[in-house]
Tab-separated table of C-alpha atoms and ligand atoms in Angstrom:
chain	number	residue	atom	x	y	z
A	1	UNK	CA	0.000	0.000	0.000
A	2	UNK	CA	1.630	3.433	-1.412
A	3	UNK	CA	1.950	6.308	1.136
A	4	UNK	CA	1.281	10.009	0.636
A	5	UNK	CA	1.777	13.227	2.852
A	6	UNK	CA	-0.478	15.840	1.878
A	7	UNK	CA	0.086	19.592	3.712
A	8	UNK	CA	-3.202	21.719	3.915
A	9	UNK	CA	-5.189	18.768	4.343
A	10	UNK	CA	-7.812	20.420	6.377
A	11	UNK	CA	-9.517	22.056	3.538
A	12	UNK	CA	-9.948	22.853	0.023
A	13	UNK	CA	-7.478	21.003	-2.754
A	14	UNK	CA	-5.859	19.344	0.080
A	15	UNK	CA	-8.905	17.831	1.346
A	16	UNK	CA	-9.941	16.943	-2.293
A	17	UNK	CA	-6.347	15.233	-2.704
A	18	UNK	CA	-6.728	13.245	0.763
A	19	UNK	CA	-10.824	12.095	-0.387
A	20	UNK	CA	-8.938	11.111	-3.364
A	21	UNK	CA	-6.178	8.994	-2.648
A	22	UNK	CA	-8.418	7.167	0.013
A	23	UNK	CA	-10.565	6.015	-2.700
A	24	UNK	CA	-7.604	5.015	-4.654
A	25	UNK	CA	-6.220	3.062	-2.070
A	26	UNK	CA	-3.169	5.057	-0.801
A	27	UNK	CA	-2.538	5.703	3.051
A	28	UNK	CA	-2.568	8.951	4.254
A	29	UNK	CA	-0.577	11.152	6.367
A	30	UNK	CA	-2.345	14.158	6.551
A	31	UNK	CA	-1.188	17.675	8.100
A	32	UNK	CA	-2.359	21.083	8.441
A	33	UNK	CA	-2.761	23.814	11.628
A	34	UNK	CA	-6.227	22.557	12.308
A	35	UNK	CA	-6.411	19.137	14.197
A	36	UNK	CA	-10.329	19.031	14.891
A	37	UNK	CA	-10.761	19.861	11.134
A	38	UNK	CA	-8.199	16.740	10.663
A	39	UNK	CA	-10.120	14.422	12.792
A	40	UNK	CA	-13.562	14.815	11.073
A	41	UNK	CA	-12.051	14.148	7.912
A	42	UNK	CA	-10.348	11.512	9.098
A	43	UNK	CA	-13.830	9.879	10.466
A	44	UNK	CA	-15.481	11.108	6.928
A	45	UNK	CA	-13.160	9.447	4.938
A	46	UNK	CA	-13.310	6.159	7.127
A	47	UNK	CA	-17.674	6.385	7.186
A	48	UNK	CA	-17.514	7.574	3.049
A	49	UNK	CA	-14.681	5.021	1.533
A	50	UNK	CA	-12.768	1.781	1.878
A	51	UNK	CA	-9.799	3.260	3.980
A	52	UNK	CA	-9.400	1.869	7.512
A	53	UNK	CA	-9.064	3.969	10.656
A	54	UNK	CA	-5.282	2.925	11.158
A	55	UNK	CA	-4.153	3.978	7.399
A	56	UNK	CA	-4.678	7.512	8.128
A	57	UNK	CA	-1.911	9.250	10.408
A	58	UNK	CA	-2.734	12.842	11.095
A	59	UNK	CA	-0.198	15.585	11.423
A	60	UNK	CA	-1.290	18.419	12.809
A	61	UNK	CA	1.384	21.500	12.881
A	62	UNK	CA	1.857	24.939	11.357
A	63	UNK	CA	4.854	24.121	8.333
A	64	UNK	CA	6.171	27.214	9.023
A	65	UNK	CA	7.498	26.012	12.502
A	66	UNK	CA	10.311	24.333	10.731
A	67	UNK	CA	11.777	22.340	14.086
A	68	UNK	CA	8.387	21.554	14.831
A	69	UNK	CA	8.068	19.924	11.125
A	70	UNK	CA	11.950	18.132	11.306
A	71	UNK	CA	10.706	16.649	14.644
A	72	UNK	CA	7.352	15.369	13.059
A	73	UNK	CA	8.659	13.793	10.037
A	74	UNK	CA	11.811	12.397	11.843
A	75	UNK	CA	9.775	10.283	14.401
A	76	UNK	CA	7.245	9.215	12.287
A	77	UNK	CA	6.355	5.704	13.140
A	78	UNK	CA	8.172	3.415	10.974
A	79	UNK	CA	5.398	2.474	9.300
A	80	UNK	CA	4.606	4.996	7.958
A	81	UNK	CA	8.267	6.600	7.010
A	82	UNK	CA	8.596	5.127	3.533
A	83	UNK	CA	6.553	8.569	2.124
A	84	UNK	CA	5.869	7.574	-1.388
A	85	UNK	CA	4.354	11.318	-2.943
A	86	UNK	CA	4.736	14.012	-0.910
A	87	UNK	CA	1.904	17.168	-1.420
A	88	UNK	CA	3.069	20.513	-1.018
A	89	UNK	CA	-0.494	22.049	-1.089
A	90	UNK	CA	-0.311	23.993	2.288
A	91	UNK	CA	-0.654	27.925	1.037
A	92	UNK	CA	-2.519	30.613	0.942
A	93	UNK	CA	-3.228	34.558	-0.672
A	94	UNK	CA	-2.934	37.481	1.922
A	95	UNK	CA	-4.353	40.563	0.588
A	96	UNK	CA	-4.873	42.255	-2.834
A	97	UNK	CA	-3.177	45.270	-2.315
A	98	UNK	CA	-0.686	47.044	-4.813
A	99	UNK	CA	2.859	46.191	-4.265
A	100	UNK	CA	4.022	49.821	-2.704
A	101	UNK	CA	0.774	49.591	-0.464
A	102	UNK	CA	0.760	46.059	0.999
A	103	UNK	CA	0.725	44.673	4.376
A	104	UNK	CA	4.121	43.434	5.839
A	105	UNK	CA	2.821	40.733	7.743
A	106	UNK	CA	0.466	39.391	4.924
A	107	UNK	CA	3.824	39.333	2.497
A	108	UNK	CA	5.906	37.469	5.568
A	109	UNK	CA	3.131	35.325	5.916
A	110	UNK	CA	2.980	34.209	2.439
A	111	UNK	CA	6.691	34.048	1.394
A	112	UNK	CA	7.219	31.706	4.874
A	113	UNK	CA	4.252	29.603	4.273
A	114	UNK	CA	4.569	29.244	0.250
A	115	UNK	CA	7.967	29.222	-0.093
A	116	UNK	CA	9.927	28.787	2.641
A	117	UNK	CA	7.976	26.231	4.678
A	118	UNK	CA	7.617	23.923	1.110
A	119	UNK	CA	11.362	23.924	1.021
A	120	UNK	CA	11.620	22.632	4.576
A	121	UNK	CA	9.356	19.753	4.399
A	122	UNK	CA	11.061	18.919	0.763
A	123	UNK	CA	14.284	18.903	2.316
A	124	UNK	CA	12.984	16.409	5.073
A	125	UNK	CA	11.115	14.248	3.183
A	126	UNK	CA	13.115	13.917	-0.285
A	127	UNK	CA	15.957	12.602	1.421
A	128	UNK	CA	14.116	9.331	2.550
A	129	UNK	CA	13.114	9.303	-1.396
A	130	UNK	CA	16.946	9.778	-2.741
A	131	UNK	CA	17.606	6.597	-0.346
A	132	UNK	CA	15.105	4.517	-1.319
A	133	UNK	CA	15.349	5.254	-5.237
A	134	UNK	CA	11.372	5.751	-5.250
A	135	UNK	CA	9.135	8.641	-4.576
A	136	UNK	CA	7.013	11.787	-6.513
A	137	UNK	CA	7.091	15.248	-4.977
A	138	UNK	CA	3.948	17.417	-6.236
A	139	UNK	CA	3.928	21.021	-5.735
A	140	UNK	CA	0.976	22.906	-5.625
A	141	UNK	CA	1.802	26.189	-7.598
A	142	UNK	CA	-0.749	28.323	-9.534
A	143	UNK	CA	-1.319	29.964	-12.906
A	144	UNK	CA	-0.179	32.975	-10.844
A	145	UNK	CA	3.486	31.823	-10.801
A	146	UNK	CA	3.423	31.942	-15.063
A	147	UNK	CA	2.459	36.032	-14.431
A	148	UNK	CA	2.038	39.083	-11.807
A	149	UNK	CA	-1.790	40.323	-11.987
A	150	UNK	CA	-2.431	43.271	-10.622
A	151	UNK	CA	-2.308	43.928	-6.844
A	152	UNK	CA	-1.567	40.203	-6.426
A	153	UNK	CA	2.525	40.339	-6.751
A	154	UNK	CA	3.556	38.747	-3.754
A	155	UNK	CA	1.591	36.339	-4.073
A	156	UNK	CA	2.374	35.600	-7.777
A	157	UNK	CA	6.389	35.616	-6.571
A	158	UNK	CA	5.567	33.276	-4.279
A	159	UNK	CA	4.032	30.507	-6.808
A	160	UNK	CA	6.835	31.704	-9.193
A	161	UNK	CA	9.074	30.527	-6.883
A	162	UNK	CA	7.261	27.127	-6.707
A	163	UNK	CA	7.506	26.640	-10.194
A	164	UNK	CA	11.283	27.277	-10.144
A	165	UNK	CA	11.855	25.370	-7.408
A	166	UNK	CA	10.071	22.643	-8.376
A	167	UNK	CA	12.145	22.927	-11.639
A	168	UNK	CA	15.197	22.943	-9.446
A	169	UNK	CA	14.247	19.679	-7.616
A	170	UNK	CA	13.356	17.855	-11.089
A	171	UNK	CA	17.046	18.612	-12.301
A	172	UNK	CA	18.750	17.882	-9.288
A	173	UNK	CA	16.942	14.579	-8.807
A	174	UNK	CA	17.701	14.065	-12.694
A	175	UNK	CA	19.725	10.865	-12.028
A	176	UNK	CA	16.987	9.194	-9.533
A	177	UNK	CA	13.702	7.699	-10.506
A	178	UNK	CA	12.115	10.371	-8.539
A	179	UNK	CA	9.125	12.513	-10.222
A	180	UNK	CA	8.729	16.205	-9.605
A	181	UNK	CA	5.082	17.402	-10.718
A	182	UNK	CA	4.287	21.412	-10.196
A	183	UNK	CA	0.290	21.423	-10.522
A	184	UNK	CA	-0.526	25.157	-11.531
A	185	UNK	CA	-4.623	25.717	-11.121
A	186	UNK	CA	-6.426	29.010	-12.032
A	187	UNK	CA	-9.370	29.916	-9.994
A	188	UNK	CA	-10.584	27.192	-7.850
A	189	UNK	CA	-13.691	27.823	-5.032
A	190	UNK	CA	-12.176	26.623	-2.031
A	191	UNK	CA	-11.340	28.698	1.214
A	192	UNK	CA	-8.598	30.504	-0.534
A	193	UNK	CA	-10.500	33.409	-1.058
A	194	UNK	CA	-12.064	33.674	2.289
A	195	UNK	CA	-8.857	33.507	3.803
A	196	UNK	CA	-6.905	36.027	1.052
A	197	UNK	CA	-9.795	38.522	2.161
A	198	UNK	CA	-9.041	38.249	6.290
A	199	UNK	CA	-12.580	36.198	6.424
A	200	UNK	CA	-14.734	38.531	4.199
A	201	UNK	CA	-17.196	36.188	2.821
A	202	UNK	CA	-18.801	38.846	0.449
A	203	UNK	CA	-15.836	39.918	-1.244
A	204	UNK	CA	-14.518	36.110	-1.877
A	205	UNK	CA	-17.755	35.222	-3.113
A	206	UNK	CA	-17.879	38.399	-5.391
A	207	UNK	CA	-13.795	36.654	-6.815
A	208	UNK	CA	-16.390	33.493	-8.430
A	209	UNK	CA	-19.352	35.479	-9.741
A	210	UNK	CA	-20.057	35.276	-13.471
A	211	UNK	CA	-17.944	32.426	-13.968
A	212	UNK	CA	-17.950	28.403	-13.041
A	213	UNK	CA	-14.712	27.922	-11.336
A	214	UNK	CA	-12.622	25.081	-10.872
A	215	UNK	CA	-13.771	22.404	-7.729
A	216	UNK	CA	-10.960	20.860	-5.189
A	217	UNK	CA	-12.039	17.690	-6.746
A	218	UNK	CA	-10.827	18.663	-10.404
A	219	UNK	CA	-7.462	19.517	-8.908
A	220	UNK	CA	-7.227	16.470	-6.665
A	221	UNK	CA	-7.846	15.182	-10.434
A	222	UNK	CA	-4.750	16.187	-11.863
A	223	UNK	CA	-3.470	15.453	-9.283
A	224	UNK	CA	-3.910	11.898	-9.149
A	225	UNK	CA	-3.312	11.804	-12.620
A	226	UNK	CA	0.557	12.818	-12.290
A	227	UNK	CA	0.815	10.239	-8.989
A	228	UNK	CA	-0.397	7.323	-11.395
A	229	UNK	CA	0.852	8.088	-14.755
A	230	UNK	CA	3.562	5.115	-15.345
A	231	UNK	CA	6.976	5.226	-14.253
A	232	UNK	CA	8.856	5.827	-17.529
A	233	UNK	CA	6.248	9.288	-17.787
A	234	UNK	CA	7.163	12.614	-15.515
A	235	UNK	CA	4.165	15.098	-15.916
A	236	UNK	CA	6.490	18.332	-15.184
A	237	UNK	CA	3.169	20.552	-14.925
A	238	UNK	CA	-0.389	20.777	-15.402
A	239	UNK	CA	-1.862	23.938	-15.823
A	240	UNK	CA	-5.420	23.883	-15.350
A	241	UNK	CA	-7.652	26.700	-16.138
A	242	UNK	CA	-11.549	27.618	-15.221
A	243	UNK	CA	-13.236	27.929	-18.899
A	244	UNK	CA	-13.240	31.421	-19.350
A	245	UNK	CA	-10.390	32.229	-17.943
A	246	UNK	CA	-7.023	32.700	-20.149
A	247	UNK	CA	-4.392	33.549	-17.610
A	248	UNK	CA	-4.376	35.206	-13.828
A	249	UNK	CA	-5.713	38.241	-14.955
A	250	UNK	CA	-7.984	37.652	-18.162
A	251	UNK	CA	-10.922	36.079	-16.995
A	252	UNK	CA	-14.394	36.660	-18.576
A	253	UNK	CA	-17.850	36.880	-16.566
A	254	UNK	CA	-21.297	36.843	-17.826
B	1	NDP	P1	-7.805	26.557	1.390
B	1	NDP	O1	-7.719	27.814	2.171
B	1	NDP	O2	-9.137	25.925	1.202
B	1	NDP	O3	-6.802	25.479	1.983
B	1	NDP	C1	-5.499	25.833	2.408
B	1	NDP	C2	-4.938	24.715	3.251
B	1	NDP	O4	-3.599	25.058	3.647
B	1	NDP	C3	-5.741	24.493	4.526
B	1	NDP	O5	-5.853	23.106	4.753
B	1	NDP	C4	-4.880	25.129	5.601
B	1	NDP	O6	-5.079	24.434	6.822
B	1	NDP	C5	-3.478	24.864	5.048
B	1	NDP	N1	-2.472	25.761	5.603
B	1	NDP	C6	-2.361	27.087	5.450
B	1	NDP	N2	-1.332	27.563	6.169
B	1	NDP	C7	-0.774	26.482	6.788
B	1	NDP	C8	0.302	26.319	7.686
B	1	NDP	N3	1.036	27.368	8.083
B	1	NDP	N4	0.603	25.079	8.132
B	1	NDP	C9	-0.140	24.000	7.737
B	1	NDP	N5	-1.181	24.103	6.882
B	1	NDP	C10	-1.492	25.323	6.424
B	1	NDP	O7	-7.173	26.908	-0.038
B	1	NDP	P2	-6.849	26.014	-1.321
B	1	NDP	O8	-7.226	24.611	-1.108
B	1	NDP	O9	-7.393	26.714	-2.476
B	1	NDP	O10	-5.267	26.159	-1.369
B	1	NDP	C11	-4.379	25.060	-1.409
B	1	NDP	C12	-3.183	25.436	-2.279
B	1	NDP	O11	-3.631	25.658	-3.603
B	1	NDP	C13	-2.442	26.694	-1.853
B	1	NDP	O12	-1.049	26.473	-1.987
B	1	NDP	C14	-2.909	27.722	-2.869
B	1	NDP	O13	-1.970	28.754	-3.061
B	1	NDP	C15	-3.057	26.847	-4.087
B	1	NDP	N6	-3.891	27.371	-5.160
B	1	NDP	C16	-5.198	27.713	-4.924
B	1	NDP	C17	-5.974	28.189	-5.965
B	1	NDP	C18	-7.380	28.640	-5.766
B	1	NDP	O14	-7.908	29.376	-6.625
B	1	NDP	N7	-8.060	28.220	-4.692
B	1	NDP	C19	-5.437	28.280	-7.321
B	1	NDP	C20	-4.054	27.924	-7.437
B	1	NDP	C21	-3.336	27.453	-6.398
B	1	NDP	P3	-5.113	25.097	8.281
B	1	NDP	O15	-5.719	26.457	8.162
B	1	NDP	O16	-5.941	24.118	9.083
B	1	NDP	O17	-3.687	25.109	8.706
B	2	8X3	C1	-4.830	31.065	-6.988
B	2	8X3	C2	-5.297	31.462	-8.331
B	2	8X3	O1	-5.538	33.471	-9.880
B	2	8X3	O2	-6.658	33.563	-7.718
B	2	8X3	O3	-3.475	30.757	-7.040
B	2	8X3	O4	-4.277	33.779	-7.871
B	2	8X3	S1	-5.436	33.144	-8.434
């Protein structure tokens, strides 16, 4: 039975990814800040599919506290230490301010959660990976790494960064059978706007009116599409768009 460590778990695309490997079969290690949001998916996914109670491990910490992660992943019970795909999905938007007019502690929060916090559990888990000549590492990025929109640049540097660093990782792993996948969806209705708007439920709504947008589910899709393609096949990225949307900032609402 394959393992896989999803971040962000608790909600949105990581919740979608977690429903979906169950189904498939996988056992989970889940993480995110939120351990009560953890446990009742844990007892969904054990009432909804064929996964037993004992192949889901939950992980609850903040992947910023990078001691706190190193410590988690370390003493993971050995059962459940030969990670198989690793999902950095934990992220999140602060803000939509312009650049000269933004919030400090949104940008800090951001560049140590999206960037900094991915490298950390990368560098703990790939290692494990290297040794065992197996393992897929699929980042979470967005269509706004491939281009700044307005009054979102911090946020778009941040998934730029994912993209390059998952590019990174793919070379430098060039001589393993390792994958590196960099998933890149465009607008998807999941908590992500409610959280980039400091819990203004209006204003996210107003981000999906006009226009279908893309479900956890279709990115937990890809997803899973990447984690089973055969061996011989690397998907590098998937960039996944609503319909009627073109890039980050062309979008068109009826
Ligand atoms: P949600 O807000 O629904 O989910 C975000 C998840 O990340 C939650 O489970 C949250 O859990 C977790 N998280 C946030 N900060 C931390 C932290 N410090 N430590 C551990 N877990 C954390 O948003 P999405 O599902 O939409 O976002 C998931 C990823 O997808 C993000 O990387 C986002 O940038 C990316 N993305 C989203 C798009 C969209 O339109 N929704 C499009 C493109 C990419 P908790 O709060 O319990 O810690
Ligand atoms: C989330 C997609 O376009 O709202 O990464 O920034 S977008």
């Amino acid at each position: 039975m394959k393992t896989v460590f999803i971040t962000g778990a608790s909600s949105g695309i990581g919740e979608a990814c977690a429903r979906k490997f169950a189904t498939e079969g996988y056992r989970l290690i889940l993480n995110a800040r939120r351990a009560e949001k953890l446990e009742a998916l844990k007892a969904a996914l054990v009432s909804e599919s064929a996964i037993r109670e004992e192949d889901i491990l939950l992980l609850p910490f903040d992947v910023r506290e990078r001691e706190v992660a190193k410590q988690a992943i370390e003493t993971l019970p050995a059962a459940w230490q030969d990670i198989d795909i690793l999902i950095n999905n934990a992220g999140l938007a602060l803000g939509l301010e312009k650049e000269h007019e933004g919030h400090f502690e949104d940008w800090d929060t951001m560049i140590d959660t999206n960037i900094r916090a991915l490298l950390s559990i990368t560098r703990f888990v790939v290692p494990g990976m290297v040794a065992r000549k197996k393992g897929h590492i699929i980042n979470i990025g967005s269509v706004a790494g491939d281009a700044a929109y307005a009054n979102g640049a911090v946020y778009c540097a941040t998934k730029a960064a994912v993209k390059v660093l998952s590019d990174g990782l793919r070379i430098d792993l060039v001589d393993t059978p390792i994958r590196v996948t960099n998933i890149k969806p465009g607008l998807v209705e999941t908590n992500f706007s409610v959280v980039r708007f400091h819990g203004d439920q209006q204003r996210a709504d107003n981000v999906y009116k006009g226009i279908e947008p893309l479900t956890g589910k279709d990115i937990a899709e890809c997803v899973y599409f990447a984690a089973s393609a055969p061996e011989h096949m690397q998907v590098a990225e998937i960039l996944v768009l609503a319909n009627n949307q073109a890039s980050g900032s062309v979008i068109y609402r009826n």
